[in-house]
XYZ file of C-alpha atoms in Angstrom:
651
model
C -34.422 13.030 -2.924
C -33.325 9.714 -4.847
C -34.544 10.785 -8.288
C -32.654 14.019 -7.890
C -29.661 12.275 -7.021
C -29.944 10.192 -9.902
C -30.636 13.001 -12.299
C -27.368 14.840 -10.695
C -25.318 12.033 -11.906
C -27.135 10.806 -15.106
C -27.288 14.423 -16.697
C -23.909 14.556 -17.727
C -23.536 10.767 -18.842
C -26.691 11.541 -20.859
C -25.080 14.633 -22.560
C -21.587 12.629 -22.865
C -23.436 9.777 -24.606
C -25.339 11.953 -26.969
C -22.298 14.090 -27.907
C -20.174 11.210 -28.260
C -21.946 8.039 -29.832
C -24.352 9.896 -32.157
C -23.577 11.812 -35.268
C -24.747 15.446 -33.748
C -23.658 18.791 -34.974
C -21.262 21.091 -32.845
C -24.059 23.200 -31.605
C -26.043 19.960 -30.370
C -23.131 18.534 -28.786
C -22.170 21.545 -26.748
C -25.724 22.267 -25.856
C -26.911 19.007 -24.357
C -23.496 18.633 -22.383
C -23.761 22.410 -20.929
C -27.324 21.914 -20.175
C -26.676 18.687 -18.472
C -23.982 19.717 -16.505
C -26.141 23.152 -15.954
C -28.953 20.724 -14.668
C -26.382 18.924 -12.269
C -25.237 22.121 -10.760
C -28.879 23.614 -9.995
C -29.671 20.371 -8.484
C -26.355 20.116 -6.468
C -27.248 23.488 -5.084
C -30.677 22.599 -4.002
C -29.149 19.340 -2.480
C -26.830 21.404 -0.648
C -29.626 23.569 0.479
C -31.718 20.633 1.622
C -28.958 18.773 3.540
C -26.634 21.361 4.889
C -28.686 24.753 5.336
C -31.736 22.932 6.038
C -30.444 20.833 8.762
C -31.793 17.553 7.205
C -30.072 14.450 8.348
C -27.385 12.824 5.788
C -28.957 10.835 2.830
C -27.628 7.328 2.863
C -29.451 4.982 0.660
C -28.885 2.285 -2.002
C -30.073 2.441 -5.438
C -29.384 -1.175 -6.488
C -27.543 -4.040 -5.589
C -25.186 -4.999 -8.711
C -23.791 -8.100 -7.296
C -24.186 -10.243 -4.247
C -21.730 -12.996 -3.337
C -20.990 -14.933 0.023
C -22.751 -12.271 2.033
C -20.957 -9.533 0.378
C -23.079 -6.840 -1.443
C -21.533 -4.915 -4.247
C -23.780 -2.111 -4.357
C -24.687 1.485 -6.035
C -25.775 4.165 -3.580
C -25.567 7.604 -2.478
C -24.094 9.189 0.912
C -25.183 13.070 0.876
C -23.747 14.854 3.727
C -21.993 18.339 3.910
C -18.839 16.869 2.831
C -20.262 15.353 -0.457
C -22.730 18.235 -0.912
C -19.914 20.714 -0.867
C -18.007 18.637 -3.358
C -20.737 18.380 -5.637
C -21.507 22.284 -6.012
C -17.884 22.868 -6.469
C -17.225 20.108 -9.098
C -20.378 20.850 -10.919
C -19.924 24.728 -11.075
C -16.242 24.655 -12.241
C -17.066 21.826 -14.942
C -20.183 24.256 -15.972
C -17.855 27.076 -16.469
C -15.181 24.873 -18.298
C -17.999 23.532 -20.632
C -18.990 27.080 -21.502
C -15.311 28.055 -21.819
C -14.741 25.315 -24.468
C -17.186 26.407 -26.790
C -14.566 29.351 -27.668
C -11.350 27.554 -26.986
C -11.973 24.543 -29.180
C -14.190 26.258 -31.744
C -11.843 25.215 -34.557
C -10.772 21.604 -33.433
C -12.300 18.879 -35.612
C -12.634 16.818 -32.482
C -15.226 19.264 -30.965
C -17.910 16.814 -30.299
C -15.646 14.269 -28.736
C -14.136 16.632 -26.445
C -17.490 17.761 -25.263
C -18.504 14.128 -24.664
C -14.986 13.478 -22.652
C -15.671 16.385 -20.243
C -19.050 15.565 -19.673
C -18.261 11.748 -18.848
C -15.428 13.070 -16.601
C -17.964 15.068 -14.704
C -20.337 12.034 -14.511
C -17.226 9.983 -13.234
C -16.204 12.521 -10.606
C -19.743 12.878 -9.310
C -20.053 8.967 -8.969
C -16.818 9.194 -6.635
C -17.825 12.002 -4.266
C -21.414 10.640 -4.001
C -20.405 7.029 -3.192
C -21.619 5.561 0.095
C -19.470 2.458 -0.416
C -15.682 1.866 -1.498
C -16.557 -0.286 -4.709
C -18.352 2.539 -5.917
C -15.589 5.077 -5.000
C -13.135 2.721 -6.684
C -15.621 2.801 -9.857
C -15.467 6.760 -9.821
C -11.672 6.635 -8.965
C -11.019 4.445 -12.060
C -13.137 6.071 -14.228
C -11.961 9.503 -13.838
C -8.467 8.032 -14.370
C -9.490 6.664 -17.447
C -11.385 9.785 -18.818
C -8.101 11.772 -17.890
C -6.104 9.441 -20.257
C -8.401 10.087 -23.058
C -8.245 13.874 -22.646
C -4.705 14.309 -22.031
C -4.207 12.541 -25.086
C -6.842 14.312 -26.918
C -4.793 15.807 -29.740
C -3.530 11.970 -30.573
C -1.447 13.070 -33.495
C 1.124 14.614 -31.038
C 3.785 12.078 -29.982
C 4.217 14.527 -26.800
C 0.475 14.045 -26.034
C 0.717 10.150 -26.233
C 3.528 10.048 -24.211
C 2.044 12.189 -21.426
C -1.341 10.538 -21.341
C 0.449 7.097 -21.058
C 2.538 8.505 -18.381
C -0.338 9.587 -16.363
C -2.074 6.554 -16.773
C 0.846 4.277 -15.715
C 2.034 6.512 -12.659
C -1.718 6.378 -11.474
C -1.760 2.657 -11.827
C 1.010 2.612 -9.089
C -1.012 4.541 -6.691
C -4.154 2.515 -7.649
C -2.398 -0.700 -7.122
C -1.912 0.398 -3.245
C -5.322 1.791 -3.353
C -6.782 -1.591 -4.371
C -5.045 -3.283 -1.686
C -6.233 -0.747 1.167
C -10.042 -1.815 -0.127
C -9.106 -4.996 0.140
C -7.951 -4.640 3.762
C -10.897 -2.847 4.533
C -13.035 -5.852 3.145
C -10.779 -8.667 5.108
C -10.584 -6.891 8.664
C -13.998 -5.174 8.827
C -16.108 -7.498 6.747
C -17.799 -4.655 4.686
C -17.540 -2.000 2.113
C -20.176 0.040 3.094
C -19.032 3.561 4.685
C -21.375 3.440 7.372
C -20.917 -0.045 8.579
C -16.934 0.239 8.512
C -16.839 3.693 10.381
C -19.034 2.406 12.869
C -16.712 -0.415 13.627
C -13.680 1.886 13.500
C -15.442 4.210 16.083
C -15.968 1.058 18.053
C -12.220 0.539 17.996
C -12.831 -2.435 16.047
C -9.233 -4.089 14.815
C -7.603 -1.081 16.321
C -5.180 -3.382 18.218
C -4.620 -6.040 15.372
C -1.233 -6.272 14.090
C 0.086 -7.725 11.005
C 3.474 -9.027 9.953
C 3.927 -7.590 6.370
C 7.924 -8.072 6.942
C 8.949 -11.183 8.772
C 9.943 -9.867 12.319
C 8.178 -6.407 11.948
C 4.641 -5.954 12.968
C 2.356 -3.067 11.834
C -1.051 -1.746 13.000
C -3.588 -3.293 10.235
C -5.176 0.483 10.526
C -1.915 1.946 9.860
C -1.289 -0.514 6.856
C -4.863 0.371 5.294
C -4.371 4.013 6.029
C -0.956 4.117 3.987
C -2.405 1.931 1.161
C -5.246 3.885 0.568
C -2.859 7.077 0.585
C -1.034 5.481 -1.700
C -3.995 5.936 -4.123
C -4.433 9.754 -2.989
C -0.626 10.132 -3.667
C -1.408 8.867 -7.623
C -4.481 10.736 -8.144
C -3.407 13.927 -6.122
C 0.012 14.161 -7.646
C 2.062 13.821 -4.445
C 5.670 13.288 -4.202
C 7.000 10.772 -5.755
C 3.832 10.184 -7.898
C 3.688 13.970 -8.965
C 5.642 13.431 -12.422
C 2.647 12.904 -14.379
C 0.680 16.211 -13.669
C 3.047 18.604 -15.462
C 3.162 16.646 -18.577
C -0.724 16.433 -18.748
C -0.454 20.247 -19.902
C -0.413 18.324 -23.260
C -4.030 18.103 -23.214
C -6.316 21.252 -24.323
C -6.568 24.000 -21.332
C -9.972 23.380 -20.728
C -9.321 20.193 -19.604
C -6.254 21.478 -17.630
C -8.563 23.433 -15.618
C -11.070 20.887 -14.936
C -8.121 18.026 -14.005
C -6.239 20.355 -11.812
C -8.871 22.273 -10.120
C -11.769 20.727 -8.840
C -11.907 17.228 -9.831
C -9.430 14.503 -10.522
C -6.367 15.975 -8.385
C -8.586 16.580 -5.576
C -10.197 13.263 -5.344
C -7.169 12.164 -3.227
C -7.885 14.824 -0.606
C -11.580 14.146 -0.497
C -10.780 10.616 -0.253
C -8.507 10.977 3.048
C -10.994 13.346 4.384
C -14.011 10.982 3.882
C -11.699 8.346 5.706
C -11.185 10.512 8.563
C -12.441 7.790 10.995
C -9.765 5.613 9.894
C -6.767 7.873 9.461
C -7.577 9.374 13.357
C -6.518 5.843 14.645
C -3.035 6.083 13.061
C -0.664 8.569 14.434
C 2.191 6.863 11.945
C -0.226 7.524 8.795
C -0.912 11.094 9.822
C 2.859 11.817 10.039
C 3.448 10.290 6.864
C 0.851 12.249 5.177
C 2.280 15.484 6.607
C 5.931 14.625 5.486
C 4.407 13.931 2.019
C 2.511 17.060 1.680
C 5.380 19.311 3.052
C 7.806 17.842 0.244
C 5.284 18.390 -2.371
C 4.210 21.823 -1.096
C 7.908 23.201 -0.884
C 9.886 21.540 -3.699
C 7.216 21.533 -6.415
C 6.588 25.215 -5.868
C 10.477 25.721 -6.179
C 10.032 24.200 -9.730
C 7.424 26.853 -10.409
C 10.025 29.324 -10.573
C 12.034 28.173 -13.500
C 9.255 27.081 -15.851
C 8.394 29.263 -19.019
C 5.835 27.405 -20.371
C 2.323 29.377 -18.903
C 0.289 26.428 -18.331
C 3.287 24.439 -16.531
C 3.978 27.421 -14.138
C 0.229 27.030 -13.113
C 0.651 23.086 -12.912
C 3.413 23.522 -10.571
C 1.483 25.839 -8.764
C -1.488 22.954 -8.300
C 1.141 20.467 -7.168
C 2.370 22.790 -4.300
C -0.978 23.779 -3.345
C -2.215 20.052 -3.127
C 0.732 19.687 -0.954
C -0.878 22.198 1.355
C -4.121 20.378 1.397
C -2.125 17.073 2.275
C -0.369 18.944 5.113
C -3.767 19.861 6.319
C -5.017 16.478 6.325
C -2.110 15.151 8.254
C -2.410 17.845 10.744
C -6.024 16.202 11.150
C -7.465 19.666 10.030
C -9.659 17.861 7.594
C -11.796 20.713 7.464
C -9.044 23.160 6.479
C -7.790 20.858 3.931
C -11.340 21.049 2.367
C -11.971 24.646 2.648
C -8.416 25.191 0.594
C -9.860 22.612 -1.771
C -12.981 24.490 -2.284
C -11.330 28.082 -2.673
C -8.372 26.672 -4.797
C -10.926 25.059 -7.188
C -12.120 28.507 -8.041
C -9.038 30.579 -8.290
C -7.114 27.872 -9.956
C -9.631 27.169 -12.652
C -9.565 31.004 -13.079
C -5.801 30.902 -13.477
C -5.938 28.067 -15.902
C -8.634 29.610 -18.014
C -6.865 32.754 -18.003
C -3.614 31.244 -19.280
C -5.879 29.572 -22.057
C -7.114 33.253 -22.927
C -3.698 34.306 -23.079
C -2.559 31.176 -25.146
C -5.308 31.608 -27.695
C -4.673 35.685 -28.217
C -0.563 34.564 -28.569
C -1.896 32.271 -31.367
C -0.978 29.462 -29.190
C 2.265 30.357 -28.072
C 2.726 29.196 -24.333
C 6.266 30.465 -23.747
C 5.956 33.624 -21.093
C 9.316 34.994 -22.625
C 7.302 35.683 -25.513
C 4.927 37.699 -24.015
C 4.766 40.977 -22.102
C 2.591 44.178 -22.136
C -0.665 42.137 -22.406
C -2.487 44.560 -20.031
C -3.547 46.819 -22.628
C -4.734 44.444 -25.269
C -6.532 42.058 -22.833
C -8.093 44.155 -19.830
C -10.640 41.540 -18.801
C -8.131 38.606 -18.927
C -5.834 41.042 -16.914
C -7.938 41.782 -14.228
C -9.210 38.364 -13.755
C -5.789 36.757 -13.622
C -4.861 39.265 -11.132
C -7.716 38.462 -8.963
C -6.588 34.780 -9.305
C -2.869 35.546 -8.484
C -3.844 37.361 -5.627
C -6.043 34.619 -4.365
C -3.306 31.982 -4.961
C -0.869 33.945 -2.955
C -3.200 34.512 -0.247
C -3.665 38.284 -0.363
C -5.966 39.677 2.475
C -9.418 39.265 1.745
C -9.221 36.886 -1.318
C -10.289 33.443 -1.162
C -6.707 31.734 -0.631
C -5.953 33.938 2.161
C -8.608 32.722 4.461
C -7.756 28.625 3.607
C -4.029 28.934 3.261
C -3.686 30.775 6.749
C -6.045 28.103 8.216
C -3.528 25.381 6.922
C -0.289 27.217 8.053
C -1.994 27.299 11.630
C -2.912 23.890 11.667
C 0.788 23.046 11.044
C 1.755 24.982 13.646
C -0.491 23.151 16.087
C 0.421 19.922 15.028
C 4.087 20.893 15.395
C 3.607 22.166 19.228
C 1.471 19.064 19.656
C 4.643 17.246 19.008
C 3.084 14.980 16.017
C 6.042 13.570 13.865
C 7.245 15.601 10.824
C 5.090 18.543 11.932
C 8.043 20.972 12.198
C 9.040 20.091 8.802
C 5.800 20.692 7.426
C 5.221 23.925 9.244
C 8.304 25.721 7.884
C 7.937 23.975 4.554
C 4.197 25.648 4.107
C 5.593 28.772 6.016
C 8.453 29.442 3.382
C 6.283 28.183 0.492
C 4.297 31.445 0.900
C 7.223 33.212 -0.224
C 7.739 30.945 -3.193
C 4.288 31.002 -4.166
C 4.028 34.629 -4.354
C 7.368 34.845 -6.300
C 6.477 32.440 -9.347
C 3.016 33.650 -9.366
C 3.785 37.231 -9.968
C 6.979 36.348 -11.951
C 4.333 34.883 -14.657
C 1.879 37.846 -13.965
C 4.486 40.364 -14.454
C 6.022 38.684 -17.430
C 2.860 38.123 -19.366
C 0.924 41.384 -18.651
C 3.564 43.812 -17.750
C 6.904 44.892 -18.979
C 8.404 45.246 -22.593
C 6.397 43.361 -25.460
C 8.434 40.664 -26.443
C 6.099 38.969 -28.993
C 6.668 38.988 -32.877
C 5.358 41.738 -34.974
C 2.619 39.634 -36.478
C 1.392 38.517 -33.165
C 1.170 42.100 -31.788
C -0.820 43.278 -34.633
C -3.566 40.585 -34.208
C -3.485 40.826 -30.093
C -7.070 41.561 -28.803
C -9.214 40.530 -25.974
C -10.928 37.075 -26.327
C -14.688 36.548 -27.018
C -17.439 36.758 -24.406
C -17.738 32.854 -24.332
C -13.872 32.981 -23.120
C -14.147 35.942 -20.727
C -17.737 35.383 -19.056
C -16.441 32.148 -17.239
C -13.242 34.057 -16.058
C -15.774 36.693 -14.675
C -18.177 34.233 -12.924
C -14.927 32.310 -11.679
C -13.416 35.632 -10.410
C -16.513 36.181 -7.994
C -16.027 33.448 -5.687
C -12.244 33.920 -6.044
C -12.589 37.057 -4.129
C -15.560 36.565 -1.964
C -15.750 32.660 -1.215
C -13.585 32.848 1.702
C -15.632 35.703 3.384
C -18.893 33.570 3.140
C -17.626 30.122 4.137
C -14.679 30.487 7.054
C -16.945 30.621 9.590
C -19.187 27.715 9.029
C -16.404 25.509 7.683
C -13.696 26.258 10.221
C -15.353 27.251 13.405
C -19.136 26.021 13.237
C -18.736 22.382 12.565
C -20.078 22.572 9.288
C -18.887 19.121 8.311
C -20.556 17.436 11.450
C -20.217 13.618 11.593
C -19.073 13.574 7.759
C -15.650 14.197 9.089
C -14.453 12.879 12.525
C -11.757 14.232 14.638
C -10.641 12.763 17.860
C -10.636 15.154 20.861
C -6.913 15.639 21.038
C -6.566 16.713 17.319
C -9.180 19.528 17.448
C -7.718 22.908 16.348
C -10.673 25.295 15.251
C -13.469 23.905 16.908
C -12.301 25.240 20.310
C -10.518 28.276 18.828
C -12.056 31.951 19.259
C -13.625 33.719 16.316
C -14.165 37.213 16.148
C -15.420 37.878 12.531
C -13.687 38.040 8.996
C -12.443 41.516 9.279
C -10.835 40.391 12.841
C -9.338 37.238 11.096
C -7.802 39.492 8.199
C -6.561 41.763 10.621
C -4.932 39.311 12.550
C -3.593 37.321 9.302
C -1.837 40.671 8.336
C 0.378 40.900 11.447
C 1.354 37.309 11.002
C 4.696 36.044 9.045
C 2.788 34.354 6.076
C 1.327 37.636 5.118
C 4.737 39.517 5.005
C 6.333 36.560 3.130
C 3.763 36.813 0.765
C 4.304 40.504 0.330
C 8.128 39.872 0.090
C 7.670 37.162 -2.683
C 5.563 39.841 -4.503
C 8.062 42.495 -4.253
C 10.922 40.220 -5.145
C 8.859 39.178 -8.407
C 8.260 42.858 -9.045
C 11.891 44.053 -8.588
C 13.511 40.805 -10.543
C 11.068 41.134 -13.437
C 10.148 44.454 -13.852
C 12.506 46.880 -12.187
C 15.981 44.718 -13.082
C 14.702 42.185 -15.735
C 18.247 41.375 -16.516
C 18.947 40.061 -12.968
C 17.135 36.606 -13.068
C 19.799 35.209 -15.820
C 22.625 36.458 -13.424
C 21.265 34.582 -10.743
C 20.909 31.695 -12.787
C 24.212 31.752 -14.014
C 25.936 32.133 -10.664
C 23.649 29.406 -9.019
C 23.929 27.201 -12.198
C 23.795 23.967 -10.228
C 21.143 24.812 -8.706
C 19.190 26.219 -11.800
C 19.814 22.935 -13.674
C 18.537 20.841 -10.832
C 15.272 22.692 -10.854
C 15.184 22.845 -14.609
C 15.535 19.091 -14.673
C 13.109 18.733 -11.992
C 15.195 17.071 -9.602
C 15.904 14.414 -12.263
C 12.874 12.314 -11.349
C 11.412 12.211 -14.916
C 14.862 10.732 -16.010
C 15.130 8.444 -13.286
C 11.821 6.973 -13.705
C 12.317 6.764 -17.682
C 15.879 5.063 -17.028
C 15.099 2.849 -14.233
C 11.235 1.852 -14.122
C 10.236 2.548 -17.855
C 13.739 1.470 -19.297
C 14.330 -1.443 -16.867
C 10.732 -2.870 -17.563
C 11.723 -2.645 -21.218
C 14.952 -4.215 -20.900
C 13.549 -7.198 -18.751
C 10.994 -7.628 -21.551
C 13.770 -7.502 -24.173
C 15.665 -10.191 -21.938
C 12.460 -12.285 -21.543
C 11.867 -12.145 -25.236
C 15.465 -13.027 -26.530
C 15.879 -15.517 -23.844
C 12.401 -16.909 -23.121
C 10.714 -16.719 -26.673
C 13.493 -16.822 -28.830
C 15.938 -19.179 -27.062
C 13.757 -21.288 -24.769
C 10.508 -21.496 -26.341
C 11.223 -21.005 -30.040
C 14.914 -22.203 -29.997
C 14.822 -25.346 -27.869
C 10.985 -26.281 -27.111
C 9.488 -25.743 -30.808
C 12.642 -25.516 -33.203
C 14.550 -27.905 -30.871
C 11.699 -30.704 -30.745
C 11.681 -30.172 -34.760
C 15.599 -30.504 -34.842
C 15.672 -33.625 -32.930
C 13.048 -35.181 -34.903
C 14.955 -34.225 -38.069
C 17.972 -35.747 -36.380
C 16.216 -39.217 -35.718
C 14.761 -39.006 -39.211
C 18.077 -38.526 -40.860
C 19.217 -41.700 -38.959
C 16.434 -43.883 -39.341
C 15.928 -43.363 -43.039
C 19.273 -45.067 -43.459
C 17.490 -48.122 -42.515
C 15.028 -47.852 -45.229
C 17.351 -47.943 -48.447
C 14.788 -49.775 -50.807
C 17.373 -52.755 -51.572
C 16.219 -56.204 -51.040
C 19.676 -57.580 -50.078
C 20.095 -54.660 -47.529
C 16.896 -56.159 -45.594
C 17.858 -60.006 -45.741
C 21.421 -58.952 -44.428
C 19.443 -57.002 -41.557
C 17.275 -60.251 -41.089
C 20.292 -62.557 -40.909
C 22.000 -60.214 -38.551
C 18.858 -60.218 -36.285
C 18.713 -63.943 -36.326
C 21.978 -64.273 -35.567
C 21.943 -61.989 -32.697
C 18.543 -63.657 -31.242
C 20.580 -67.269 -31.326
C 23.428 -65.800 -29.682
C 21.210 -64.598 -26.670
C 19.298 -67.744 -26.845
C 22.446 -69.779 -26.709
C 24.015 -67.711 -24.024
C 20.819 -67.984 -21.930
């Protein structure tokens, strides 16, 4: 098993090294990386079948000890249970589809080989993260995906906007990672180990449960709560949760394939996976769970609103990702970790489909991304149209599509937490409930403006419109299949059959789906169609149809009438400007003042140049004593002798 796991991790790394460090052709670059990730996917399926479907015990072994100091072993090892096995399959499959799609999308780009190297390295980093059996390896994968995302977002490094976006993503994630690293340090300090199994065993035994720490004088906090909140800071950065969400929309400056890879199944889901993995710790802190609930609800609702006013096709999908990540976070805060992971999986397929579909449209539109310049693309791009329709229906939770099962489960979990009286659960429940309407509205606003209605593109673009090549459409079709059927196949085991077993630990008081009755997929769909979320989704779809196809002049009238609200949404609540002015601008001002006061005045002015000036002044005085005239020296000697005689006589 260890050799298979090493092959899963190292195959993408091998492809990245060949494509990035050797002068190979384009064909070799995409072949070696696609074969590497494809091999990882096939082997991940085998591991999934062996561990999960085969009923074998989870695999938890150390590959080698990297560093040993003072009884602490920093090791590289693998923990393969149902949670990590599920993530491995999702990550490798979506990554494989993105690799194949990239052949067509990046066909004319001069950085072709470099891009394949980066995305293969990204896959390696994500696999190291999800397969880790200790906190240090988790942190290695965590930082590695952050580094490679920096390289990918700024892949077109000649664009000022791309450089700004990748620096923004890198710095915002450093804020979250600062807390994440402190959380890991807290785990080591209070549990004495960085190994998952040892830490979780101690947590189950109540170790440190009653330990209090005084962070602010006079206020004592549970150390478990502090550790959980610090770890969640990392998740807020990586999974773009409010208020560390600002980097994700700007990351659209990277090529579309990496938008699909980052925002569907890899980097942004790392925070969700991490909290689910740390469930034995989070279940010991009601405070931390309430904070997670509220943060997720804010992100789900308010970021969804921003999708209503975006006109860049990729940014609409990006704000959709932000909102859906908020849904997953709400599930975690409601202790419905299984529902959060269920939505993570379904979302990975249909969101990758939507991003790659957007990329197909962008190629056909000669890289024009403004949906106001599109319209009527259905007759030109039938495959892209039908796959985008499937992705949109899955996103809004239309009955029978993948998103329907997982989103309804999250809303039910939030409602259960609300009834149980968990702090912030009421706000979270109504946020995700209203968010269903908003999701349907912005999703089909984009869909109708792109594929239906009046053709608004210029004549040159219209003449050259056609369906994209098979290397683009094949991944769309392959992603559309699970976007429809994956919920049917997995809802029972993931939610009602204790699929995750000991990989996720929930206290008896927080159990939701394990005790619920399940009467089959059709009964679940029938029940869902009688609930409020379904009707809200249909209302959102109907509203989008009316506003953008029946009365297309009405949205501008509404925007004019509610101009204040519209400007707030267009300006994204002012967070970008606030951070730019206060944190980025403030930091620059501090640096400039330190430079002017510290470097120029204190160091250069007083210490360096000041010392030189004092020496120069003393020299100018002393050189008057060295005139070169003998009578001056004789007079000085006589004067000195007189002074000495005077002192002698006085004494």
